Amino acid sequence: MFCLRDILSQIPTDGATKWIRVENVISPMPASDVVKNFPDAISWRYICHKKRTDYVLTFQSECFARMAMKKANGLTHLGEKLKLTFMKDEEDFVAAPLCRLTSAYPQLHFVPPEFSYQARRTEADRLVASLVVQQPTNQSWVDIY
């Protein structure tokens, strides 16, 4: 009798894992686009939190990752084709250097979401408005000979 487990163990692996690394993103991709492009992903993380371009997707199993890889084949972002690869282990991207610098595109630094631009602008306007303008007079000067 044949056992399915024996048959599957003899089939060569295609290298699929439950982690897919998405690279060649030239500009930060919004979270809504990531969720729209990969709806089956359980979670995803940016590889570099300063640039917020390349990221790693985690799927429920290798099967879901394979299906997502087939669906995403040929996806583009801002005219550039995305490079999708399976990762051997989730720890690979944690141990890797956080930022890969390229001279082709400027570094982008994002303010954490708890600091909004509008709140900072309101605070700056309040500080400027609280300043009192005083005209300089000669009476407050002291001349020393």
PDB file of C-alpha atoms in Angstrom:
ATOM      1  CA  MET A   1       0.000   0.000   0.000  1.00  0.00           C
ATOM      2  CA  PHE A   2       1.044   3.530  -0.669  1.00  0.00           C
ATOM      3  CA  CYS A   3       1.196   6.058   2.094  1.00  0.00           C
ATOM      4  CA  LEU A   4       0.698   9.692   1.157  1.00  0.00           C
ATOM      5  CA  ARG A   5       3.380  10.755   3.626  1.00  0.00           C
ATOM      6  CA  ASP A   6       5.947   8.517   1.901  1.00  0.00           C
ATOM      7  CA  ILE A   7       5.032   9.886  -1.503  1.00  0.00           C
ATOM      8  CA  LEU A   8       5.255  13.491  -0.320  1.00  0.00           C
ATOM      9  CA  SER A   9       8.636  12.878   1.307  1.00  0.00           C
ATOM     10  CA  GLN A  10      10.037  11.731  -2.050  1.00  0.00           C
ATOM     11  CA  ILE A  11       8.907  14.848  -3.922  1.00  0.00           C
ATOM     12  CA  PRO A  12      11.689  17.437  -4.120  1.00  0.00           C
ATOM     13  CA  THR A  13      10.929  20.630  -2.243  1.00  0.00           C
ATOM     14  CA  ASP A  14      10.302  23.881  -4.111  1.00  0.00           C
ATOM     15  CA  GLY A  15      11.821  25.928  -1.299  1.00  0.00           C
ATOM     16  CA  ALA A  16       8.488  27.287  -0.132  1.00  0.00           C
ATOM     17  CA  THR A  17       8.189  28.478   3.438  1.00  0.00           C
ATOM     18  CA  LYS A  18       5.475  30.417   5.209  1.00  0.00           C
ATOM     19  CA  TRP A  19       7.467  33.673   4.950  1.00  0.00           C
ATOM     20  CA  ILE A  20       7.682  35.791   1.800  1.00  0.00           C
ATOM     21  CA  ARG A  21      10.083  38.694   1.491  1.00  0.00           C
ATOM     22  CA  VAL A  22       8.871  41.533  -0.751  1.00  0.00           C
ATOM     23  CA  GLU A  23      11.647  43.739  -2.142  1.00  0.00           C
ATOM     24  CA  ASN A  24      12.221  46.397  -4.793  1.00  0.00           C
ATOM     25  CA  VAL A  25       9.619  48.728  -3.313  1.00  0.00           C
ATOM     26  CA  ILE A  26      10.918  52.141  -4.354  1.00  0.00           C
ATOM     27  CA  SER A  27       8.623  54.192  -2.131  1.00  0.00           C
ATOM     28  CA  PRO A  28       6.816  53.342   1.110  1.00  0.00           C
ATOM     29  CA  MET A  29       3.797  51.167   0.414  1.00  0.00           C
ATOM     30  CA  PRO A  30       0.722  51.982   2.504  1.00  0.00           C
ATOM     31  CA  ALA A  31      -0.559  49.267   4.816  1.00  0.00           C
ATOM     32  CA  SER A  32      -3.855  49.219   2.910  1.00  0.00           C
ATOM     33  CA  ASP A  33      -2.002  48.246  -0.297  1.00  0.00           C
ATOM     34  CA  VAL A  34      -0.135  45.456   1.486  1.00  0.00           C
ATOM     35  CA  VAL A  35      -3.398  44.071   2.876  1.00  0.00           C
ATOM     36  CA  LYS A  36      -5.095  44.416  -0.528  1.00  0.00           C
ATOM     37  CA  ASN A  37      -2.261  42.642  -2.387  1.00  0.00           C
ATOM     38  CA  PHE A  38      -1.848  39.852   0.192  1.00  0.00           C
ATOM     39  CA  PRO A  39      -5.223  39.259   1.897  1.00  0.00           C
ATOM     40  CA  ASP A  40      -4.246  35.771   3.148  1.00  0.00           C
ATOM     41  CA  ALA A  41      -1.236  37.002   5.131  1.00  0.00           C
ATOM     42  CA  ILE A  42      -1.509  36.613   8.888  1.00  0.00           C
ATOM     43  CA  SER A  43       0.925  39.433   9.573  1.00  0.00           C
ATOM     44  CA  TRP A  44       3.627  41.495   7.954  1.00  0.00           C
ATOM     45  CA  ARG A  45       6.573  43.562   9.162  1.00  0.00           C
ATOM     46  CA  TYR A  46       8.820  46.141   7.600  1.00  0.00           C
ATOM     47  CA  ILE A  47      12.419  45.025   7.280  1.00  0.00           C
ATOM     48  CA  CYS A  48      13.610  48.585   7.964  1.00  0.00           C
ATOM     49  CA  HIS A  49      11.336  50.840  10.002  1.00  0.00           C
ATOM     50  CA  LYS A  50      13.028  54.020   8.786  1.00  0.00           C
ATOM     51  CA  LYS A  51      12.546  53.475   5.076  1.00  0.00           C
ATOM     52  CA  ARG A  52       9.350  51.386   5.332  1.00  0.00           C
ATOM     53  CA  THR A  53       9.766  49.893   1.900  1.00  0.00           C
ATOM     54  CA  ASP A  54      10.707  46.189   1.889  1.00  0.00           C
ATOM     55  CA  TYR A  55       8.725  43.890   4.161  1.00  0.00           C
ATOM     56  CA  VAL A  56       8.189  40.268   5.204  1.00  0.00           C
ATOM     57  CA  LEU A  57       4.793  38.566   5.072  1.00  0.00           C
ATOM     58  CA  THR A  58       3.834  35.658   7.335  1.00  0.00           C
ATOM     59  CA  PHE A  59       1.263  33.123   6.163  1.00  0.00           C
ATOM     60  CA  GLN A  60      -0.612  30.362   7.942  1.00  0.00           C
ATOM     61  CA  SER A  61       1.246  27.627   6.057  1.00  0.00           C
ATOM     62  CA  GLU A  62       3.518  26.982   3.108  1.00  0.00           C
ATOM     63  CA  CYS A  63       0.459  26.239   0.978  1.00  0.00           C
ATOM     64  CA  PHE A  64      -1.017  29.720   1.559  1.00  0.00           C
ATOM     65  CA  ALA A  65       2.375  31.281   0.853  1.00  0.00           C
ATOM     66  CA  ARG A  66       2.654  29.367  -2.438  1.00  0.00           C
ATOM     67  CA  MET A  67      -0.807  30.531  -3.535  1.00  0.00           C
ATOM     68  CA  ALA A  68       0.013  34.140  -2.603  1.00  0.00           C
ATOM     69  CA  MET A  69       3.290  33.920  -4.515  1.00  0.00           C
ATOM     70  CA  LYS A  70       1.432  32.740  -7.640  1.00  0.00           C
ATOM     71  CA  LYS A  71      -1.203  35.485  -7.333  1.00  0.00           C
ATOM     72  CA  ALA A  72       1.398  38.208  -6.734  1.00  0.00           C
ATOM     73  CA  ASN A  73       3.641  37.201  -9.623  1.00  0.00           C
ATOM     74  CA  GLY A  74       4.085  40.332 -11.738  1.00  0.00           C
ATOM     75  CA  LEU A  75       2.761  42.820  -9.168  1.00  0.00           C
ATOM     76  CA  THR A  76       4.135  46.335  -9.539  1.00  0.00           C
ATOM     77  CA  HIS A  77       4.310  49.338  -7.232  1.00  0.00           C
ATOM     78  CA  LEU A  78       4.819  52.782  -8.807  1.00  0.00           C
ATOM     79  CA  GLY A  79       5.873  51.140 -12.055  1.00  0.00           C
ATOM     80  CA  GLU A  80       8.528  48.858 -10.533  1.00  0.00           C
ATOM     81  CA  LYS A  81       8.062  45.091 -10.449  1.00  0.00           C
ATOM     82  CA  LEU A  82       8.132  43.653  -6.929  1.00  0.00           C
ATOM     83  CA  LYS A  83      10.690  40.954  -6.153  1.00  0.00           C
ATOM     84  CA  LEU A  84       9.156  38.110  -4.125  1.00  0.00           C
ATOM     85  CA  THR A  85      11.265  35.409  -2.463  1.00  0.00           C
ATOM     86  CA  PHE A  86      10.635  32.734   0.130  1.00  0.00           C
ATOM     87  CA  MET A  87      12.616  33.117   3.342  1.00  0.00           C
ATOM     88  CA  LYS A  88      14.188  30.099   5.010  1.00  0.00           C
ATOM     89  CA  ASP A  89      13.431  31.277   8.511  1.00  0.00           C
ATOM     90  CA  GLU A  90      11.685  34.243  10.075  1.00  0.00           C
ATOM     91  CA  GLU A  91      14.860  35.035  12.016  1.00  0.00           C
ATOM     92  CA  ASP A  92      16.762  35.789   8.789  1.00  0.00           C
ATOM     93  CA  PHE A  93      15.365  39.277   8.521  1.00  0.00           C
ATOM     94  CA  VAL A  94      15.691  40.021  12.246  1.00  0.00           C
ATOM     95  CA  ALA A  95      19.399  39.188  12.215  1.00  0.00           C
ATOM     96  CA  ALA A  96      20.005  41.089   8.979  1.00  0.00           C
ATOM     97  CA  PRO A  97      21.132  44.735   9.080  1.00  0.00           C
ATOM     98  CA  LEU A  98      18.125  46.981   9.528  1.00  0.00           C
ATOM     99  CA  CYS A  99      18.879  49.380   6.691  1.00  0.00           C
ATOM    100  CA  ARG A 100      20.337  48.815   3.275  1.00  0.00           C
ATOM    101  CA  LEU A 101      21.382  52.198   1.963  1.00  0.00           C
ATOM    102  CA  THR A 102      21.183  52.951  -1.727  1.00  0.00           C
ATOM    103  CA  SER A 103      22.231  56.087  -3.509  1.00  0.00           C
ATOM    104  CA  ALA A 104      19.436  55.799  -6.068  1.00  0.00           C
ATOM    105  CA  TYR A 105      16.704  57.015  -3.735  1.00  0.00           C
ATOM    106  CA  PRO A 106      16.814  59.411  -0.777  1.00  0.00           C
ATOM    107  CA  GLN A 107      16.438  58.099   2.755  1.00  0.00           C
ATOM    108  CA  LEU A 108      12.946  58.649   4.117  1.00  0.00           C
ATOM    109  CA  HIS A 109      12.451  59.170   7.832  1.00  0.00           C
ATOM    110  CA  PHE A 110       8.986  59.011   9.287  1.00  0.00           C
ATOM    111  CA  VAL A 111       7.715  60.668  12.441  1.00  0.00           C
ATOM    112  CA  PRO A 112       6.101  58.091  14.727  1.00  0.00           C
ATOM    113  CA  PRO A 113       2.296  58.155  14.395  1.00  0.00           C
ATOM    114  CA  GLU A 114       1.741  59.529  17.909  1.00  0.00           C
ATOM    115  CA  PHE A 115       3.273  62.840  16.806  1.00  0.00           C
ATOM    116  CA  SER A 116       0.995  64.420  14.250  1.00  0.00           C
ATOM    117  CA  TYR A 117       2.070  67.295  12.064  1.00  0.00           C
ATOM    118  CA  GLN A 118      -1.047  69.311  12.879  1.00  0.00           C
ATOM    119  CA  ALA A 119      -0.489  69.036  16.655  1.00  0.00           C
ATOM    120  CA  ARG A 120       3.112  70.231  16.279  1.00  0.00           C
ATOM    121  CA  ARG A 121       2.031  73.118  14.048  1.00  0.00           C
ATOM    122  CA  THR A 122      -0.660  74.193  16.527  1.00  0.00           C
ATOM    123  CA  GLU A 123       1.888  74.113  19.360  1.00  0.00           C
ATOM    124  CA  ALA A 124       4.363  76.181  17.307  1.00  0.00           C
ATOM    125  CA  ASP A 125       1.675  78.764  16.451  1.00  0.00           C
ATOM    126  CA  ARG A 126       0.738  79.015  20.139  1.00  0.00           C
ATOM    127  CA  LEU A 127       4.371  79.603  21.143  1.00  0.00           C
ATOM    128  CA  VAL A 128       4.885  82.274  18.478  1.00  0.00           C
ATOM    129  CA  ALA A 129       1.655  84.051  19.461  1.00  0.00           C
ATOM    130  CA  SER A 130       2.702  84.130  23.118  1.00  0.00           C
ATOM    131  CA  LEU A 131       5.841  86.162  22.354  1.00  0.00           C
ATOM    132  CA  VAL A 132       5.619  89.867  23.125  1.00  0.00           C
ATOM    133  CA  VAL A 133       7.362  92.225  20.771  1.00  0.00           C
ATOM    134  CA  GLN A 134       9.229  95.026  22.570  1.00  0.00           C
ATOM    135  CA  GLN A 135      10.638  98.022  20.820  1.00  0.00           C
ATOM    136  CA  PRO A 136      14.271  98.678  21.723  1.00  0.00           C
ATOM    137  CA  THR A 137      14.812 101.919  23.619  1.00  0.00           C
ATOM    138  CA  ASN A 138      17.962 103.728  24.670  1.00  0.00           C
ATOM    139  CA  GLN A 139      16.661 104.027  28.227  1.00  0.00           C
ATOM    140  CA  SER A 140      17.332 100.391  29.022  1.00  0.00           C
ATOM    141  CA  TRP A 141      20.908 100.521  27.790  1.00  0.00           C
ATOM    142  CA  VAL A 142      23.787 101.123  30.146  1.00  0.00           C
ATOM    143  CA  ASP A 143      26.879 102.805  28.782  1.00  0.00           C
ATOM    144  CA  ILE A 144      30.179 102.049  30.506  1.00  0.00           C
ATOM    145  CA  TYR A 145      33.147 104.308  29.778  1.00  0.00           C
TER     146      TYR A 145
END
